[in-house]
PDB file of C-alpha atoms and ligand atoms in Angstrom:
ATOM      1  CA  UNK U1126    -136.180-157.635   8.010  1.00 35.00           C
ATOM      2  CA  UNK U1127    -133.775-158.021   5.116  1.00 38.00           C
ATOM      3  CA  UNK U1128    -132.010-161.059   4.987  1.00 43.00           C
ATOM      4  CA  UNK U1129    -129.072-160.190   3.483  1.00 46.00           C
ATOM      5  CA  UNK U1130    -127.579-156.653   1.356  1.00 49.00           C
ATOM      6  CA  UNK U1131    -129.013-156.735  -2.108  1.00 46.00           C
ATOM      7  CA  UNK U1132    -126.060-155.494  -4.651  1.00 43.00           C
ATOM      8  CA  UNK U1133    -125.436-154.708  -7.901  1.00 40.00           C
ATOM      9  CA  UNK U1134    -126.141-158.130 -10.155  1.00 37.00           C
ATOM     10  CA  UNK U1135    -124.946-156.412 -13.754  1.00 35.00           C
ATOM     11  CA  UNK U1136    -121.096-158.182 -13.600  1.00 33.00           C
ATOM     12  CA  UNK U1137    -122.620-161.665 -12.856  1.00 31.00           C
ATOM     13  CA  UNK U1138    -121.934-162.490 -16.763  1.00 31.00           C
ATOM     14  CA  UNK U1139    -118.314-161.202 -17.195  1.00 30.00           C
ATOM     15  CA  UNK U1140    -116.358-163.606 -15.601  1.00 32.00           C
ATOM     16  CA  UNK U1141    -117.549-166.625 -17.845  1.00 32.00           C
ATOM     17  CA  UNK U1142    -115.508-165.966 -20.663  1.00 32.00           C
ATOM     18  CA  UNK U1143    -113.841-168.949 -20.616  1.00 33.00           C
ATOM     19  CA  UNK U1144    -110.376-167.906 -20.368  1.00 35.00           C
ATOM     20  CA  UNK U1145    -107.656-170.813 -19.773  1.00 37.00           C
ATOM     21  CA  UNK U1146    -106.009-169.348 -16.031  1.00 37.00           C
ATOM     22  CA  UNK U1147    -102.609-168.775 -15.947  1.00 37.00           C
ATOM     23  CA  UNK U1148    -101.724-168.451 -19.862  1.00 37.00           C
ATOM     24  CA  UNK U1149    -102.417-164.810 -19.785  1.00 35.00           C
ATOM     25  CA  UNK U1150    -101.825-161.999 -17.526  1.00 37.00           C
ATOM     26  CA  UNK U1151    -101.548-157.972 -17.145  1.00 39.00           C
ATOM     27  CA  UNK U1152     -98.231-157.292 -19.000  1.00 38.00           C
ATOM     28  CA  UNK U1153     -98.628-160.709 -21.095  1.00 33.00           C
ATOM     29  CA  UNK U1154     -96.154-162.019 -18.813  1.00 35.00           C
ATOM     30  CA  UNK U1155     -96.856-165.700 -18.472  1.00 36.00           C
ATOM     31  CA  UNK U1156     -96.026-166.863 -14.803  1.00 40.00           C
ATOM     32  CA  UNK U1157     -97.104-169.907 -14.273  1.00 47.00           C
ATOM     33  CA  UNK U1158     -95.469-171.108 -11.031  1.00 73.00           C
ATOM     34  CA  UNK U1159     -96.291-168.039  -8.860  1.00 85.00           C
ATOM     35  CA  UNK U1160     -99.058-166.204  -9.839  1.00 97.00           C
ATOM     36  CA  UNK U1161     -99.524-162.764  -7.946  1.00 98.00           C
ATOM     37  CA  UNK U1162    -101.802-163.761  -5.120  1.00 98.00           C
ATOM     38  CA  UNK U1163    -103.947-161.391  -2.480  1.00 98.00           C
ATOM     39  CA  UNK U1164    -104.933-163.386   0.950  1.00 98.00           C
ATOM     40  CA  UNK U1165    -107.008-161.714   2.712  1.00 99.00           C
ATOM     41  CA  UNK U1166    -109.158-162.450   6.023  1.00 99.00           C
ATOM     42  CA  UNK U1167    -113.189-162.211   6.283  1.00 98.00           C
ATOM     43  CA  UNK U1168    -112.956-158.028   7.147  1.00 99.00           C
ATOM     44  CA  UNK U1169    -115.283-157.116  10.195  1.00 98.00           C
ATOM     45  CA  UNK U1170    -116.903-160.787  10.885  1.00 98.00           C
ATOM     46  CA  UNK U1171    -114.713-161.197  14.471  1.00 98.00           C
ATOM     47  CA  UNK U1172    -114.058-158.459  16.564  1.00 98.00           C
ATOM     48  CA  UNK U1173    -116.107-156.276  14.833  1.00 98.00           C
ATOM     49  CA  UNK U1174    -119.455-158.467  14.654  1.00 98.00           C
ATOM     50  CA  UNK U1175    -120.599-157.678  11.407  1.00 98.00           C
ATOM     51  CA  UNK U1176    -123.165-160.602  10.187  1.00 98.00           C
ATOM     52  CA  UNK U1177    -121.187-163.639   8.307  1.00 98.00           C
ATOM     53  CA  UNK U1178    -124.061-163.662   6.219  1.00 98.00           C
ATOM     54  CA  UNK U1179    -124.149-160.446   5.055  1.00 98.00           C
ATOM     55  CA  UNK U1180    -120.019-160.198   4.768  1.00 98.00           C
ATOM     56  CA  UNK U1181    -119.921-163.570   2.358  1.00 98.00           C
ATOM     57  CA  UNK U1182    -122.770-161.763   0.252  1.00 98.00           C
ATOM     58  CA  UNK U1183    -120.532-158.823  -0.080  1.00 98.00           C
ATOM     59  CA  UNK U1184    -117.145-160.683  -0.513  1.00 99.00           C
ATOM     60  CA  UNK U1185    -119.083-162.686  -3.447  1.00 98.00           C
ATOM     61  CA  UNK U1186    -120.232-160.269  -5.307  1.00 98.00           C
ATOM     62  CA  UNK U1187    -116.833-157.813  -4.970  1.00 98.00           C
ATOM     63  CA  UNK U1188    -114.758-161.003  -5.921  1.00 98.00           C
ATOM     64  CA  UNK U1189    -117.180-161.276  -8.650  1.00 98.00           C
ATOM     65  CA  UNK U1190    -116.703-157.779  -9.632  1.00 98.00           C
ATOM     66  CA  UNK U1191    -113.004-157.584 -10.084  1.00 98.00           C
ATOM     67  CA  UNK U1192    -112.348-161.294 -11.541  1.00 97.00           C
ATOM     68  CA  UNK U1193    -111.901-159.678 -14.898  1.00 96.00           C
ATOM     69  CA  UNK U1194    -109.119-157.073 -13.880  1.00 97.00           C
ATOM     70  CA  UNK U1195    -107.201-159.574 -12.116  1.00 97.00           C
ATOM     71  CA  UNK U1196    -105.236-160.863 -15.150  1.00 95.00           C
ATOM     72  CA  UNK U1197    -103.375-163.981 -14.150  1.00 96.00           C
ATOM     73  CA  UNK U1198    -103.458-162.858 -10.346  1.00 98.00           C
ATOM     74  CA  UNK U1199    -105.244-164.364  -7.718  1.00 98.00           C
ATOM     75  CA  UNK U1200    -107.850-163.902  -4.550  1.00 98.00           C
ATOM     76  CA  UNK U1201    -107.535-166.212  -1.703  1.00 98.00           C
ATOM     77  CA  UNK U1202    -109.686-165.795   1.326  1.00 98.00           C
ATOM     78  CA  UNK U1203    -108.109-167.267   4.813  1.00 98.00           C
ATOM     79  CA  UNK U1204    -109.651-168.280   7.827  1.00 98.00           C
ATOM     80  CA  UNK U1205    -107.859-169.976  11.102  1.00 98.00           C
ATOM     81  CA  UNK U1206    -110.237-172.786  11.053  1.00 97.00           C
ATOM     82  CA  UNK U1207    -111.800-175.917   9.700  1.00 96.00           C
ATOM     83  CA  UNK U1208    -115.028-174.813  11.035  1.00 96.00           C
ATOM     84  CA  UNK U1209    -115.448-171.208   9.428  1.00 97.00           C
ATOM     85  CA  UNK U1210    -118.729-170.379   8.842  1.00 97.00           C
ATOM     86  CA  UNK U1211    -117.374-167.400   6.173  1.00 98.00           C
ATOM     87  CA  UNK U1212    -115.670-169.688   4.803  1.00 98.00           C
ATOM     88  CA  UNK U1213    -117.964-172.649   3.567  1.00 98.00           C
ATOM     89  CA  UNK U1214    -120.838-169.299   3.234  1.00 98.00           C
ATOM     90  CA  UNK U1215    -118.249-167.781   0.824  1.00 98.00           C
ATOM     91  CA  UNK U1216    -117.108-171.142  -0.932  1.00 98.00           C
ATOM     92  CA  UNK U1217    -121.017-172.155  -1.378  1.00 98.00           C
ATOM     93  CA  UNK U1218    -122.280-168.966  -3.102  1.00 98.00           C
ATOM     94  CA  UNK U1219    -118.954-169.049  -4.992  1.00 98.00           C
ATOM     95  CA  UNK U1220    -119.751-172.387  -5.961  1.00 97.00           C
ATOM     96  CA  UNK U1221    -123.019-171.068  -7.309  1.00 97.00           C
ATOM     97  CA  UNK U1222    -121.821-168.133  -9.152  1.00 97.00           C
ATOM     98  CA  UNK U1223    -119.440-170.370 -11.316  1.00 97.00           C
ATOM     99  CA  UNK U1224    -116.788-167.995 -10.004  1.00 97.00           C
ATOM    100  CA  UNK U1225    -113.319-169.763 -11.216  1.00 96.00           C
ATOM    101  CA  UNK U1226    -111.594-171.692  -8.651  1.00 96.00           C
ATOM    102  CA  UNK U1227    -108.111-170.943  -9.910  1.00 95.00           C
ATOM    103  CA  UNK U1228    -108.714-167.476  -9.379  1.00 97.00           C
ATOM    104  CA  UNK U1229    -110.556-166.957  -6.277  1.00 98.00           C
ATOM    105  CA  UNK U1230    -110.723-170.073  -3.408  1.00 98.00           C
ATOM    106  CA  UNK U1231    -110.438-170.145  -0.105  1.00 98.00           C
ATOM    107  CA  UNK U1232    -108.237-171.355   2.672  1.00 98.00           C
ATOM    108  CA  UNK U1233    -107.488-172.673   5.848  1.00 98.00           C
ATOM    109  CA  UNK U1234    -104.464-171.224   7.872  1.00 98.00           C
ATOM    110  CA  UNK U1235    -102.543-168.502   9.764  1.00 98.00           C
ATOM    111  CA  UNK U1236    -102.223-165.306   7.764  1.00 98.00           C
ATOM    112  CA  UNK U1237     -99.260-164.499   8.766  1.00 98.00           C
ATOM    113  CA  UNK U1238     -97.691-168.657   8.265  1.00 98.00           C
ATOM    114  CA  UNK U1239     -98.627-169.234   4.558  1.00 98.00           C
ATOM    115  CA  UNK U1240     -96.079-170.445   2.576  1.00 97.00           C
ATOM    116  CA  UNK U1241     -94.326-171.851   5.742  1.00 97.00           C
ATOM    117  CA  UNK U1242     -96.754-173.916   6.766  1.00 97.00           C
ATOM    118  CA  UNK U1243     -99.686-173.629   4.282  1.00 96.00           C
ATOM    119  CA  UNK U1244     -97.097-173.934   0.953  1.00 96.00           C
ATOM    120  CA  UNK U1245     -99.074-170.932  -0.333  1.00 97.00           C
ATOM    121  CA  UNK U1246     -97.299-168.178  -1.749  1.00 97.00           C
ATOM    122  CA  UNK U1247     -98.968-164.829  -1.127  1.00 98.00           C
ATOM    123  CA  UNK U1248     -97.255-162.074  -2.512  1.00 98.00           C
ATOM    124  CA  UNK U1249     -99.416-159.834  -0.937  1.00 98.00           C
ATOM    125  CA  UNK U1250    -101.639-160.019   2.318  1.00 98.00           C
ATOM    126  CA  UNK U1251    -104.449-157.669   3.709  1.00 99.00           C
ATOM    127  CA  UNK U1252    -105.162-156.773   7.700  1.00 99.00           C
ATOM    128  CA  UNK U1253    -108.428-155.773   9.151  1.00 98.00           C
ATOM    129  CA  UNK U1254    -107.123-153.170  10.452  1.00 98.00           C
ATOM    130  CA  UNK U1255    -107.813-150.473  13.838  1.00 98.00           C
ATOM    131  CA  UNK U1256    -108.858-146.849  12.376  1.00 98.00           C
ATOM    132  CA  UNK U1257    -105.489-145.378  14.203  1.00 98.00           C
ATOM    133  CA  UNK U1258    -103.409-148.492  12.147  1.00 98.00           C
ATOM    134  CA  UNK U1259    -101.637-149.512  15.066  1.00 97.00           C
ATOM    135  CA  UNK U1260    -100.262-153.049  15.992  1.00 98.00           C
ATOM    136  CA  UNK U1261    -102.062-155.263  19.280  1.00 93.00           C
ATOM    137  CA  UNK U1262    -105.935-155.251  19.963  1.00 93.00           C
ATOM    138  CA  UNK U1263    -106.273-158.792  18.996  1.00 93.00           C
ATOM    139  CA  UNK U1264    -107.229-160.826  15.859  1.00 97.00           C
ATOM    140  CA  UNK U1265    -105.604-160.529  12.674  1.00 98.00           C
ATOM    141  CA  UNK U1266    -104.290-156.931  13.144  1.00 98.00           C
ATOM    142  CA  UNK U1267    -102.433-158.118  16.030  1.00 98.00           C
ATOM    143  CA  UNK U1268    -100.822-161.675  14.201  1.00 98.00           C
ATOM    144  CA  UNK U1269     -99.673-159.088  11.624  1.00 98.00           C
ATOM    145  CA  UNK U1270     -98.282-156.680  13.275  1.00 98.00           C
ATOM    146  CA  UNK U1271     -96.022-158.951  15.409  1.00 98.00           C
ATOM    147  CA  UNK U1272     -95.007-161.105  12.439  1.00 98.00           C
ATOM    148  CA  UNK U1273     -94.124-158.487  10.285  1.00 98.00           C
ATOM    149  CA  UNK U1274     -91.404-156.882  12.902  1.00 97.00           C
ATOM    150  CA  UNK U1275     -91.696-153.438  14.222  1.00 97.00           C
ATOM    151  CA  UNK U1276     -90.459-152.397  10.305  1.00 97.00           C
ATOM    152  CA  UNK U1277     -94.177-152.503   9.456  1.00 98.00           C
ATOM    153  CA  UNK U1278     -95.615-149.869  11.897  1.00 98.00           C
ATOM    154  CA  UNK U1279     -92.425-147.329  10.805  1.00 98.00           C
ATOM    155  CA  UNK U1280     -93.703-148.211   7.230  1.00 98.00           C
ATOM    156  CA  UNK U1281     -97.286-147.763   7.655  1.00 98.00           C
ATOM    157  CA  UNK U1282     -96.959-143.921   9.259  1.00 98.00           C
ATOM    158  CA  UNK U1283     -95.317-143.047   6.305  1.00 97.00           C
ATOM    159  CA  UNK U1284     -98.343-143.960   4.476  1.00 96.00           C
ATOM    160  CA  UNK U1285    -101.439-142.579   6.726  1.00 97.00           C
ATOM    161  CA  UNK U1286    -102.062-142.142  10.333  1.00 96.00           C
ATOM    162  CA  UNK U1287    -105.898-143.240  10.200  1.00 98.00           C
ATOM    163  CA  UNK U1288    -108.388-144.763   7.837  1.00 98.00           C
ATOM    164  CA  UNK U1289    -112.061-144.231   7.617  1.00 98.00           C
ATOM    165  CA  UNK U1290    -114.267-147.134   7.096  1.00 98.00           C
ATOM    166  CA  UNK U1291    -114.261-148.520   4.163  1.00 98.00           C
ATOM    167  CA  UNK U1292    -111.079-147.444   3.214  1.00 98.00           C
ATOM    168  CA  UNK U1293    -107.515-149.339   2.678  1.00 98.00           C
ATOM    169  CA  UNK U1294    -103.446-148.391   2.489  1.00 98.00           C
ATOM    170  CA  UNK U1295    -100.915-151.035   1.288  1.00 98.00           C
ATOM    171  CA  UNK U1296     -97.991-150.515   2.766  1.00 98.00           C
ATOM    172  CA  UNK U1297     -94.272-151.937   1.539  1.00 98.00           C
ATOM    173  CA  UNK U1298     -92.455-154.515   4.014  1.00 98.00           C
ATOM    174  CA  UNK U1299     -88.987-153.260   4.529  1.00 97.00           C
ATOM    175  CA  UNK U1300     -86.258-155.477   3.592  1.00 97.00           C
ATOM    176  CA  UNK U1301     -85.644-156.779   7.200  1.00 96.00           C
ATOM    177  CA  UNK U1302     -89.476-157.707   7.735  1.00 98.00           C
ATOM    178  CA  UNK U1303     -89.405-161.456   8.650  1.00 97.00           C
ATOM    179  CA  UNK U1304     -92.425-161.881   6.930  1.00 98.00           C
ATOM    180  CA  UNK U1305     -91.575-160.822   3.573  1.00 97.00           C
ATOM    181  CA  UNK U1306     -87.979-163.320   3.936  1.00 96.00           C
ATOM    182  CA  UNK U1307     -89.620-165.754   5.559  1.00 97.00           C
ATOM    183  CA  UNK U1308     -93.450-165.659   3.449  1.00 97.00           C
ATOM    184  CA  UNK U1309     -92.587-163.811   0.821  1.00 97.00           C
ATOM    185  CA  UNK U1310     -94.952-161.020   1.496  1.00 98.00           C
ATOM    186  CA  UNK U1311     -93.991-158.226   0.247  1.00 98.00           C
ATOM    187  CA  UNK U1312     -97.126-155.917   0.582  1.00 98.00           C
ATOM    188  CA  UNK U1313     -99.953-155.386   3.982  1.00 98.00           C
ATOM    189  CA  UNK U1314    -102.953-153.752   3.074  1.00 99.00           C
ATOM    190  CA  UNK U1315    -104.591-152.661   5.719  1.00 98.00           C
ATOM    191  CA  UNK U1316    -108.477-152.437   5.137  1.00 98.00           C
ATOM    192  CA  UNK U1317    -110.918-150.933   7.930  1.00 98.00           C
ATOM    193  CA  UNK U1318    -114.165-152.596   7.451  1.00 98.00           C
ATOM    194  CA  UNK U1319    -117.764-151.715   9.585  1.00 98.00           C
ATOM    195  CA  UNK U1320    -117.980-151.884  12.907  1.00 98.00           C
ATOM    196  CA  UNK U1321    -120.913-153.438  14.846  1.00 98.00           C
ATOM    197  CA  UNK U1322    -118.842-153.817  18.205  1.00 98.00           C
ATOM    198  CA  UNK U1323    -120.465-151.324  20.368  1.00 98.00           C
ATOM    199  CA  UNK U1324    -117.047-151.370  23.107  1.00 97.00           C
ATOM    200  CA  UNK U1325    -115.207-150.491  19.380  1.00 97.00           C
ATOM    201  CA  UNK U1326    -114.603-146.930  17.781  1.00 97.00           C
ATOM    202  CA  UNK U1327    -117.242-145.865  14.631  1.00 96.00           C
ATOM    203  CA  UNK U1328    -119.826-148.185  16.144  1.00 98.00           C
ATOM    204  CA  UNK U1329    -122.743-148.143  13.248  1.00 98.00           C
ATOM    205  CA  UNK U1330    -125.232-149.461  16.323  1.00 97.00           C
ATOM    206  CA  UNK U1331    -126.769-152.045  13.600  1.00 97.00           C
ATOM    207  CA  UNK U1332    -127.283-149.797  10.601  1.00 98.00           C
ATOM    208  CA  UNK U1333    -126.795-152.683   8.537  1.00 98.00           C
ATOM    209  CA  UNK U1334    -127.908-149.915   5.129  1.00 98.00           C
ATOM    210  CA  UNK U1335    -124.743-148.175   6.069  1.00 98.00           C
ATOM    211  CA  UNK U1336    -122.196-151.064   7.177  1.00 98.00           C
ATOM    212  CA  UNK U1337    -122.883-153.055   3.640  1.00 98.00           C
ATOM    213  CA  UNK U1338    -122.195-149.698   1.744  1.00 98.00           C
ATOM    214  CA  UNK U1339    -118.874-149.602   3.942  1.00 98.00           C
ATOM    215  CA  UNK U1340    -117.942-153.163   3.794  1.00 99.00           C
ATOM    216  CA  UNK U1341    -118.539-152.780  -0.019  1.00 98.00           C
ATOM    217  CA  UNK U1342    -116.417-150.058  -0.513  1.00 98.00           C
ATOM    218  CA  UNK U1343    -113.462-151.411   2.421  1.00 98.00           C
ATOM    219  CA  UNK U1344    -113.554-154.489  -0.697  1.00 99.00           C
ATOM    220  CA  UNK U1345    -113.541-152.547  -3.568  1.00 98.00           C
ATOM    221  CA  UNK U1346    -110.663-150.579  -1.625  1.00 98.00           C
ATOM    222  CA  UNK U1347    -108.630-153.772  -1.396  1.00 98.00           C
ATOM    223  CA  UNK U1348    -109.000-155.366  -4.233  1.00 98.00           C
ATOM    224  CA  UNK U1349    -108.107-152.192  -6.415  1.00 98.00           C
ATOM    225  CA  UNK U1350    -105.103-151.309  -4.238  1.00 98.00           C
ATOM    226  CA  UNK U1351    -103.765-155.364  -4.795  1.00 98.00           C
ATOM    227  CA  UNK U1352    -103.960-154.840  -8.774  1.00 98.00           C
ATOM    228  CA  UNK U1353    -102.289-151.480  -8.514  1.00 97.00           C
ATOM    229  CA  UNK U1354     -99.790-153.370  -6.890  1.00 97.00           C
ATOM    230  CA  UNK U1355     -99.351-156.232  -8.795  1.00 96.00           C
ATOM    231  CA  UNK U1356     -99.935-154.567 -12.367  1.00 90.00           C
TER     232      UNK U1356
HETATM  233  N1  AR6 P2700    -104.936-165.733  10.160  1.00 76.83           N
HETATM  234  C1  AR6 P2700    -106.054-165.815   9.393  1.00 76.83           C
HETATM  235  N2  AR6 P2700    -107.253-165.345   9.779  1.00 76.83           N
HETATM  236  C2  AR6 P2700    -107.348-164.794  11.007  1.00 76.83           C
HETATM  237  C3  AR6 P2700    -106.227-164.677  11.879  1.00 76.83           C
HETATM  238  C4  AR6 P2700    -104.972-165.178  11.400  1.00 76.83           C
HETATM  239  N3  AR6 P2700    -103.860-165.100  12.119  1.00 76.83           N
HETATM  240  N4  AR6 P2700    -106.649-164.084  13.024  1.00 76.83           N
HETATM  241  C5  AR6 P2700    -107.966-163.835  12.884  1.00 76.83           C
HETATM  242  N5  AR6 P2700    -108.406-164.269  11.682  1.00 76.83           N
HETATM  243  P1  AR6 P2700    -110.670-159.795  13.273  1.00 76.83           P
HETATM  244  P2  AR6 P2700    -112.386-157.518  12.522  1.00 76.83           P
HETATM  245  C6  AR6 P2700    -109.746-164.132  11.071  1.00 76.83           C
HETATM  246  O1  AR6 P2700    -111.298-159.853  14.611  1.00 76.83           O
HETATM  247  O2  AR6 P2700    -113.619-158.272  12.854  1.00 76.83           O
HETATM  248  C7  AR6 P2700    -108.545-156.030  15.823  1.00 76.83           C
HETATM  249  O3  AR6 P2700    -108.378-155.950  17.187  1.00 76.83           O
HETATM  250  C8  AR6 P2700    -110.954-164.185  12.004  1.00 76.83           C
HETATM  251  O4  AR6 P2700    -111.335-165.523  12.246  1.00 76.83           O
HETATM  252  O5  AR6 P2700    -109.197-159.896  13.197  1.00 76.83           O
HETATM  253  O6  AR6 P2700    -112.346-156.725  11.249  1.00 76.83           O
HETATM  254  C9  AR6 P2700    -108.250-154.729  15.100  1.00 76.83           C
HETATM  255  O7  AR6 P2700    -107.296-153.959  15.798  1.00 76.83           O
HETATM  256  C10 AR6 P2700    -111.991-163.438  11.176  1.00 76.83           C
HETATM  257  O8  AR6 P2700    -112.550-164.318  10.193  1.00 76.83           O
HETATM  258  O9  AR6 P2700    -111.062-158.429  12.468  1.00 76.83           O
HETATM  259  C11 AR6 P2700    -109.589-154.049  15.010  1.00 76.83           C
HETATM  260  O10 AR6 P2700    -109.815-153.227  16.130  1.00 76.83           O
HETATM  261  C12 AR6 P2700    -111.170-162.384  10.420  1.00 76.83           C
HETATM  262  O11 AR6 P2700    -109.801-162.821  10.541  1.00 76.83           O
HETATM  263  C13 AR6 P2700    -110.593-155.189  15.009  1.00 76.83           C
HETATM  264  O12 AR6 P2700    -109.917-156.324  15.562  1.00 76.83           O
HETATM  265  C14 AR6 P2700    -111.284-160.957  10.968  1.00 76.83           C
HETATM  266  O13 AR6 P2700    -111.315-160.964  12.369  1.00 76.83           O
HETATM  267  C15 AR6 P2700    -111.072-155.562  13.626  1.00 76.83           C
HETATM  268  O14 AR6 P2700    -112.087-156.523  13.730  1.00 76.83           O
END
């Protein structure tokens, strides 16, 4: 059995170019003290079961991918705990890829609490979202969804009703949102990654082939819809 997805190796070499972080960006704008920042959690590794192996293969190599469209913005991956296995997977075969630490690191913290408590300013965050994009059901989608106010679920219809794997919608934070006055978020993208939950909807009943493809794309989603945002 494969140990772990096997992708595309051709943008290992773009992202040492040696570039001084934070002296250049999109517009040439310098910003310095708060550079535009995505946080986003490990998509499909709880509720959904996908293998943590597999899913810090895939957020590697995706990271890798867009490091040299990111301008003077940066990636930030979160998990709750000390003790996340994504997260030292992820910060290992970062480590190894001589993938810039200004631009891509990870953290430990609430989501949804990261300037408050954390003293990191995200401008934007992503949710691993439900395929109807509706609040509850646990996990990250549910932290969210009540932090953001009942604002965010008005917002979000107006953008889609449903995703399909491997797809994501950022949605605006009205004005009132407590999380954009209180974090300074002003964008949720909500990302639905591969599911290998049987008890959960599009169950891919271990067709790991398929769910890398998905998780792939569910990155390349995100991290496309964060620089359309932020450019
Ligand atoms: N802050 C940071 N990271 C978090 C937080 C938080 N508040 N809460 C969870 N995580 P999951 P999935 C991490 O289960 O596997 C929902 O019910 C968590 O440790 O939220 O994609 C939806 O409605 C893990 O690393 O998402 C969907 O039905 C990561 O976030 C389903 O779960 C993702 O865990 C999606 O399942």
């Amino acid at each position: 059995e494969e140990s772990s997805c096997r992708m595309s190796r051709n943008v290992a070499m773009e992202s040492e170019k040696g570039e001084s972080p934070g002296v250049r960006s999109l517009e040439g704008k310098i910003t310095q003290s708060d550079p535009p920042t995505l946080a986003f959690p490990s998509i499909s590794t709880s509720d959904f079961k996908f293998s943590h192996e597999k899913a810090a293969e895939i957020i590697v190599e995706k990271v890798e991918e867009f490091m040299d469209k990111l301008g003077n913005a940066r990636l930030v991956l979160v998990d709750l705990s000390h003790g996340s296995k994504i997260l030292s997977m992820v910060k290992a075969k970062a480590t190894e890829k001589n993938i810039s630490s200004t631009k891509f690191f990870t953290f430990v913290g609430d989501i949804t609490k990261l300037n408050s408590e954390g003293g990191l300013r995200c401008n934007v965050i992503a949710n691993a979202a439900n395929w109807r994009l509706k609040p509850g059901g646990g996990g990250v989608n549910a932290a969210i969804f009540s932090a953001a106010g009942p604002g965010l679920e008005v917002a979000t219809k107006q953008q889609a009703n449903s995703l399909h794997p491997g797809n994501a919608v950022a949605v605006q934070l009205p004005s009132t949102s407590p999380l954009l006055n209180r974090e300074g978020v002003t964008h949720v993208i909500h990302v639905l990654g591969p599911n290998m939950n049987p008890q959960r909807p599009n169950y891919l009943n271990n067709d790991y082939d398929e769910g890398c493809k998905l998780l792939g794309n569910a990155y390349s989603s995100l991290f496309q819809a964060f620089i359309s945002i932020v450019q």
